[in-house]
Amino acid sequence: MSDLEQRYRRLLRWYPREHRERHEEEMLSVLMAAARPGQSRPEPRDVLDLVKGAAAIHARWAFGPESAARWRDAMRVVAVVGPIVLLAYQIQLGFSGPTLLFGILIVFLAWTNRRRPAAAVAWIWAILSSVGMVGAWMLSARGVSLDTGVALGGIVGSFVLVAAVLTGVAQPRRGLSLVGRGRILAWSGAALTVAVVARQPWVIPWETAVPPDLLTLGLSAVVCGVAARSPVGRRSVMVLSPFMLAMFSQFMTIGLWGIGLLGLGSAGFLVAAFRSRSFTQRAKIDR
């Protein structure tokens, strides 16, 4: 194999696997036939065309009509996972009483396919939680700064997103079968445990510069990395990304610690993505 062919094959790896299986040899033959005698590197114009083509195909597969079924499945996953994420977040913040009961009720209703009651309770939960958090920040000695305002907007948006997904998605319980009931229970138990443990000052002292969200960040990074191994999982992570950004927005205000922790979270995501199996192997539709 010549150096030119090797370099073209590296560029073709940017295309989706299924597309490569069908068209890689044909595309490579055309590229090699158009090469000059003695050419060892792809022409810049060919590199640009290949990268643009790969991006266009990925975008079409991600957002085109043929991807609608995967997006519906991703919304079902969010419908059963999103309430648990927000419930763990509220526990970590120290919420108790009715707001937590609403979250538990939503999880039960969504997991038993009672979509409309789940959506109705989710909207009430979003309003109560938002009012409670905004009120607490308004009454705090620090008041509401630009940073806290952005964080509150993201958190409120996350609650609204869960309510909107439950309002629009059909058969949310299918999200359980896509991920696996046992796997969801295991990860949910881990998330809730981490949320409770992170509240304990003997784990991560509150007076230190290290935020207590460190454990939650690590677990979230690994879960998202596992999910990213499948088409439905990648879409689920994309929909859930506002949750993550809202929950960890304070990292951006703590200097080098924030940069370091985000780097560790990214590393955990990548390791999990490359070493784990697809978490949606049960899904019938796969790339």
Short mmCIF file of C-alpha atoms in Angstrom, two decimals:
data_model
loop_
_atom_site.label_atom_id
_atom_site.label_comp_id
_atom_site.label_asym_id
_atom_site.label_seq_id
_atom_site.Cartn_x
_atom_site.Cartn_y
_atom_site.Cartn_z
CA MET A 1 0.00 0.00 0.00
CA SER A 2 1.46 3.37 -1.01
CA ASP A 3 1.80 6.35 1.31
CA LEU A 4 -0.87 8.20 -0.65
CA GLU A 5 -3.36 5.36 -0.28
CA GLN A 6 -2.68 5.13 3.45
CA ARG A 7 -3.30 8.84 3.87
CA TYR A 8 -6.52 8.67 1.87
CA ARG A 9 -7.72 5.76 3.99
CA ARG A 10 -7.07 7.79 7.14
CA LEU A 11 -9.20 10.59 5.74
CA LEU A 12 -11.96 8.17 4.79
CA ARG A 13 -12.17 7.02 8.41
CA TRP A 14 -14.00 10.27 9.10
CA TYR A 15 -16.99 8.82 7.24
CA PRO A 16 -19.59 6.70 9.05
CA ARG A 17 -18.69 3.03 9.24
CA GLU A 18 -21.69 1.89 7.22
CA HIS A 19 -20.90 4.39 4.47
CA ARG A 20 -17.29 3.19 4.36
CA GLU A 21 -18.36 -0.43 4.06
CA ARG A 22 -20.42 0.45 0.99
CA HIS A 23 -18.35 3.09 -0.75
CA GLU A 24 -14.80 3.25 0.60
CA GLU A 25 -13.13 1.18 -2.12
CA GLU A 26 -14.99 3.01 -4.85
CA MET A 27 -14.06 6.42 -3.43
CA LEU A 28 -10.46 5.34 -2.97
CA SER A 29 -10.24 4.13 -6.58
CA VAL A 30 -11.50 7.49 -7.86
CA LEU A 31 -9.05 9.40 -5.67
CA MET A 32 -6.08 7.24 -6.67
CA ALA A 33 -6.99 7.42 -10.35
CA ALA A 34 -6.99 11.24 -10.19
CA ALA A 35 -3.61 11.41 -8.42
CA ARG A 36 -0.53 12.70 -10.21
CA PRO A 37 2.39 10.34 -10.89
CA GLY A 38 4.64 10.21 -7.83
CA GLN A 39 2.13 12.02 -5.62
CA SER A 40 2.55 11.01 -1.95
CA ARG A 41 0.14 13.35 -0.16
CA PRO A 42 -3.52 14.24 -0.81
CA GLU A 43 -4.15 17.57 -2.46
CA PRO A 44 -5.51 20.21 -0.03
CA ARG A 45 -8.63 20.51 -2.18
CA ASP A 46 -9.25 16.74 -1.89
CA VAL A 47 -8.73 16.87 1.87
CA LEU A 48 -11.25 19.68 2.20
CA ASP A 49 -13.78 17.87 -0.03
CA LEU A 50 -13.45 14.64 1.97
CA VAL A 51 -13.84 16.40 5.31
CA LYS A 52 -16.84 18.38 4.06
CA GLY A 53 -18.41 15.22 2.66
CA ALA A 54 -17.91 13.33 5.91
CA ALA A 55 -19.44 16.18 7.92
CA ALA A 56 -22.42 16.39 5.57
CA ILE A 57 -23.13 12.65 5.79
CA HIS A 58 -22.79 12.64 9.58
CA ALA A 59 -25.18 15.59 9.80
CA ARG A 60 -27.69 13.94 7.46
CA TRP A 61 -27.57 10.70 9.43
CA ALA A 62 -27.83 12.55 12.74
CA PHE A 63 -30.68 14.90 11.86
CA GLY A 64 -32.24 13.62 8.64
CA PRO A 65 -35.60 11.84 8.27
CA GLU A 66 -33.96 8.41 8.57
CA SER A 67 -32.78 9.40 12.05
CA ALA A 68 -36.25 10.22 13.41
CA ALA A 69 -36.74 6.80 15.01
CA ARG A 70 -33.45 7.09 16.89
CA TRP A 71 -34.35 10.54 18.17
CA ARG A 72 -37.70 9.22 19.42
CA ASP A 73 -35.88 6.44 21.24
CA ALA A 74 -33.41 8.97 22.68
CA MET A 75 -36.32 11.02 24.03
CA ARG A 76 -37.70 7.87 25.67
CA VAL A 77 -34.36 7.31 27.34
CA VAL A 78 -34.35 10.92 28.57
CA ALA A 79 -37.92 10.51 29.84
CA VAL A 80 -36.86 7.72 32.21
CA VAL A 81 -33.34 8.97 33.03
CA GLY A 82 -33.89 12.75 33.18
CA PRO A 83 -36.05 12.73 36.34
CA ILE A 84 -33.44 10.61 38.13
CA VAL A 85 -30.67 13.02 37.16
CA LEU A 86 -32.63 15.98 38.53
CA LEU A 87 -33.63 14.03 41.64
CA ALA A 88 -29.97 13.25 42.38
CA TYR A 89 -29.12 16.90 41.80
CA GLN A 90 -31.74 18.07 44.29
CA ILE A 91 -30.47 15.59 46.88
CA GLN A 92 -26.96 16.91 46.38
CA LEU A 93 -28.21 20.46 46.93
CA GLY A 94 -29.87 19.39 50.19
CA PHE A 95 -33.51 19.54 49.04
CA SER A 96 -36.02 17.51 51.02
CA GLY A 97 -39.75 17.12 51.49
CA PRO A 98 -42.34 17.64 48.72
CA THR A 99 -39.91 18.42 45.92
CA LEU A 100 -38.16 15.05 46.33
CA LEU A 101 -41.50 13.25 46.60
CA PHE A 102 -42.56 14.83 43.30
CA GLY A 103 -39.36 13.58 41.67
CA ILE A 104 -39.87 10.03 42.97
CA LEU A 105 -43.48 10.08 41.77
CA ILE A 106 -42.42 11.21 38.28
CA VAL A 107 -39.90 8.38 38.04
CA PHE A 108 -42.58 5.87 39.03
CA LEU A 109 -45.14 7.25 36.55
CA ALA A 110 -42.67 7.39 33.67
CA TRP A 111 -41.37 3.87 34.34
CA THR A 112 -44.92 2.50 34.38
CA ASN A 113 -45.82 4.25 31.09
CA ARG A 114 -48.22 6.76 32.65
CA ARG A 115 -46.97 9.57 30.47
CA ARG A 116 -49.70 12.19 30.95
CA PRO A 117 -49.77 12.05 34.76
CA ALA A 118 -45.95 12.05 34.73
CA ALA A 119 -45.92 15.14 32.51
CA ALA A 120 -48.46 16.96 34.70
CA VAL A 121 -46.49 16.26 37.88
CA ALA A 122 -43.25 17.18 36.08
CA TRP A 123 -44.56 20.65 35.26
CA ILE A 124 -45.62 21.17 38.89
CA TRP A 125 -42.20 19.88 39.98
CA ALA A 126 -40.45 22.28 37.61
CA ILE A 127 -42.42 25.27 38.93
CA LEU A 128 -41.94 24.42 42.61
CA SER A 129 -38.24 23.61 42.22
CA SER A 130 -37.57 26.73 40.17
CA VAL A 131 -39.37 29.01 42.61
CA GLY A 132 -37.56 27.38 45.53
CA MET A 133 -34.10 27.73 44.02
CA VAL A 134 -34.61 31.27 42.73
CA GLY A 135 -36.07 32.32 46.08
CA ALA A 136 -33.17 30.79 48.00
CA TRP A 137 -30.62 32.62 45.86
CA MET A 138 -32.53 35.90 46.12
CA LEU A 139 -32.59 35.66 49.92
CA SER A 140 -28.95 34.60 50.20
CA ALA A 141 -26.33 37.08 51.31
CA ARG A 142 -24.60 36.84 47.95
CA GLY A 143 -27.65 37.78 45.95
CA VAL A 144 -27.94 36.90 42.26
CA SER A 145 -24.89 37.68 40.15
CA LEU A 146 -24.46 37.09 36.45
CA ASP A 147 -22.84 33.71 37.12
CA THR A 148 -25.60 32.52 39.41
CA GLY A 149 -28.21 33.88 37.04
CA VAL A 150 -26.80 31.81 34.18
CA ALA A 151 -26.60 28.74 36.42
CA LEU A 152 -30.18 29.18 37.63
CA GLY A 153 -31.38 29.61 34.05
CA GLY A 154 -29.72 26.36 33.07
CA ILE A 155 -31.14 24.46 36.03
CA VAL A 156 -34.66 25.81 35.51
CA GLY A 157 -34.33 24.96 31.82
CA SER A 158 -33.39 21.39 32.74
CA PHE A 159 -36.57 20.92 34.76
CA VAL A 160 -38.62 22.41 31.94
CA LEU A 161 -36.88 20.12 29.45
CA VAL A 162 -37.84 17.00 31.44
CA ALA A 163 -41.44 18.18 31.63
CA ALA A 164 -41.51 18.95 27.89
CA VAL A 165 -40.03 15.55 26.98
CA LEU A 166 -42.59 13.73 29.11
CA THR A 167 -45.32 15.82 27.52
CA GLY A 168 -44.32 14.97 23.97
CA VAL A 169 -42.82 11.47 24.09
CA ALA A 170 -44.90 8.33 23.61
CA GLN A 171 -44.29 5.11 25.56
CA PRO A 172 -41.53 6.39 27.86
CA ARG A 173 -41.16 2.92 29.38
CA ARG A 174 -39.51 1.81 26.14
CA GLY A 175 -36.50 3.77 27.34
CA LEU A 176 -36.04 1.09 30.00
CA SER A 177 -35.78 -1.67 27.41
CA LEU A 178 -33.41 0.36 25.24
CA VAL A 179 -30.92 0.83 28.06
CA GLY A 180 -31.80 -2.22 30.15
CA ARG A 181 -33.80 -2.06 33.37
CA GLY A 182 -30.99 -3.57 35.42
CA ARG A 183 -28.44 -1.14 34.02
CA ILE A 184 -30.65 1.88 34.70
CA LEU A 185 -31.30 0.68 38.26
CA ALA A 186 -27.59 0.17 38.85
CA TRP A 187 -26.55 3.57 37.49
CA SER A 188 -29.46 5.31 39.24
CA GLY A 189 -28.53 3.71 42.55
CA ALA A 190 -24.95 4.84 42.03
CA ALA A 191 -26.05 8.39 41.14
CA LEU A 192 -28.31 8.71 44.19
CA THR A 193 -25.63 7.25 46.45
CA VAL A 194 -23.03 9.66 45.11
CA ALA A 195 -25.45 12.56 45.60
CA VAL A 196 -25.94 11.64 49.26
CA VAL A 197 -22.27 10.91 49.94
CA ALA A 198 -21.13 14.14 48.28
CA ARG A 199 -23.17 16.05 50.87
CA GLN A 200 -21.04 14.66 53.68
CA PRO A 201 -18.27 17.08 54.76
CA TRP A 202 -15.92 14.22 55.63
CA VAL A 203 -15.86 13.18 51.95
CA ILE A 204 -15.01 16.54 50.39
CA PRO A 205 -14.82 19.41 52.91
CA TRP A 206 -17.09 22.26 51.90
CA GLU A 207 -14.55 24.86 52.94
CA THR A 208 -11.96 23.61 50.44
CA ALA A 209 -11.64 24.90 46.89
CA VAL A 210 -12.65 21.49 45.51
CA PRO A 211 -16.39 21.46 44.76
CA PRO A 212 -18.45 18.60 46.27
CA ASP A 213 -19.79 17.92 42.76
CA LEU A 214 -16.53 16.14 41.95
CA LEU A 215 -17.98 12.66 42.53
CA THR A 216 -21.09 13.43 40.51
CA LEU A 217 -18.99 14.80 37.68
CA GLY A 218 -16.93 11.62 37.50
CA LEU A 219 -19.98 9.35 37.50
CA SER A 220 -21.75 11.49 34.89
CA ALA A 221 -18.69 11.44 32.63
CA VAL A 222 -18.48 7.65 32.75
CA VAL A 223 -22.22 7.15 32.14
CA CYS A 224 -22.19 9.54 29.17
CA GLY A 225 -19.11 7.81 27.80
CA VAL A 226 -20.85 4.44 27.93
CA ALA A 227 -23.92 5.91 26.27
CA ALA A 228 -21.86 7.48 23.50
CA ARG A 229 -21.07 4.03 22.11
CA SER A 230 -24.44 3.77 20.36
CA PRO A 231 -26.51 5.97 18.01
CA VAL A 232 -29.44 6.25 20.44
CA GLY A 233 -27.01 6.80 23.31
CA ARG A 234 -25.24 9.65 21.54
CA ARG A 235 -28.54 11.37 20.93
CA SER A 236 -29.56 10.84 24.55
CA VAL A 237 -26.31 12.44 25.72
CA MET A 238 -26.92 15.37 23.38
CA VAL A 239 -30.40 15.96 24.84
CA LEU A 240 -29.10 15.54 28.40
CA SER A 241 -26.13 17.87 27.88
CA PRO A 242 -28.03 20.96 29.16
CA PHE A 243 -28.47 19.10 32.46
CA MET A 244 -24.74 18.57 32.76
CA LEU A 245 -23.87 22.14 31.78
CA ALA A 246 -26.37 23.52 34.31
CA MET A 247 -25.21 21.28 37.15
CA PHE A 248 -21.52 21.95 36.69
CA SER A 249 -21.66 25.57 35.57
CA GLN A 250 -20.02 26.66 38.83
CA PHE A 251 -16.80 25.00 37.69
CA MET A 252 -16.28 27.90 35.34
CA THR A 253 -16.06 30.30 38.32
CA ILE A 254 -13.37 28.50 40.35
CA GLY A 255 -10.31 29.10 38.21
CA LEU A 256 -7.78 26.36 37.63
CA TRP A 257 -9.78 23.82 39.64
CA GLY A 258 -12.64 24.22 37.18
CA ILE A 259 -10.36 23.64 34.20
CA GLY A 260 -8.73 20.63 35.86
CA LEU A 261 -12.02 19.01 36.86
CA LEU A 262 -13.54 19.50 33.44
CA GLY A 263 -10.42 17.93 31.97
CA LEU A 264 -10.75 14.92 34.29
CA GLY A 265 -14.42 14.60 33.39
CA SER A 266 -13.58 14.67 29.69
CA ALA A 267 -10.92 12.01 30.22
CA GLY A 268 -13.41 9.79 32.03
CA PHE A 269 -15.89 10.23 29.21
CA LEU A 270 -13.34 9.28 26.55
CA VAL A 271 -12.05 6.25 28.45
CA ALA A 272 -15.58 4.95 28.98
CA ALA A 273 -16.51 5.63 25.37
CA PHE A 274 -13.59 3.67 23.95
CA ARG A 275 -13.56 0.76 26.41
CA SER A 276 -17.22 0.00 27.07
CA ARG A 277 -19.82 -1.77 24.99
CA SER A 278 -22.84 -0.04 23.54
CA PHE A 279 -25.45 0.52 26.23
CA THR A 280 -28.27 0.24 23.73
CA GLN A 281 -27.55 -3.15 22.23
CA ARG A 282 -31.19 -4.00 22.81
CA ALA A 283 -32.33 -1.32 20.37
CA LYS A 284 -33.46 -2.71 17.06
CA ILE A 285 -32.25 0.30 15.11
CA ASP A 286 -28.48 0.74 15.06
CA ARG A 287 -25.97 2.30 12.77
#
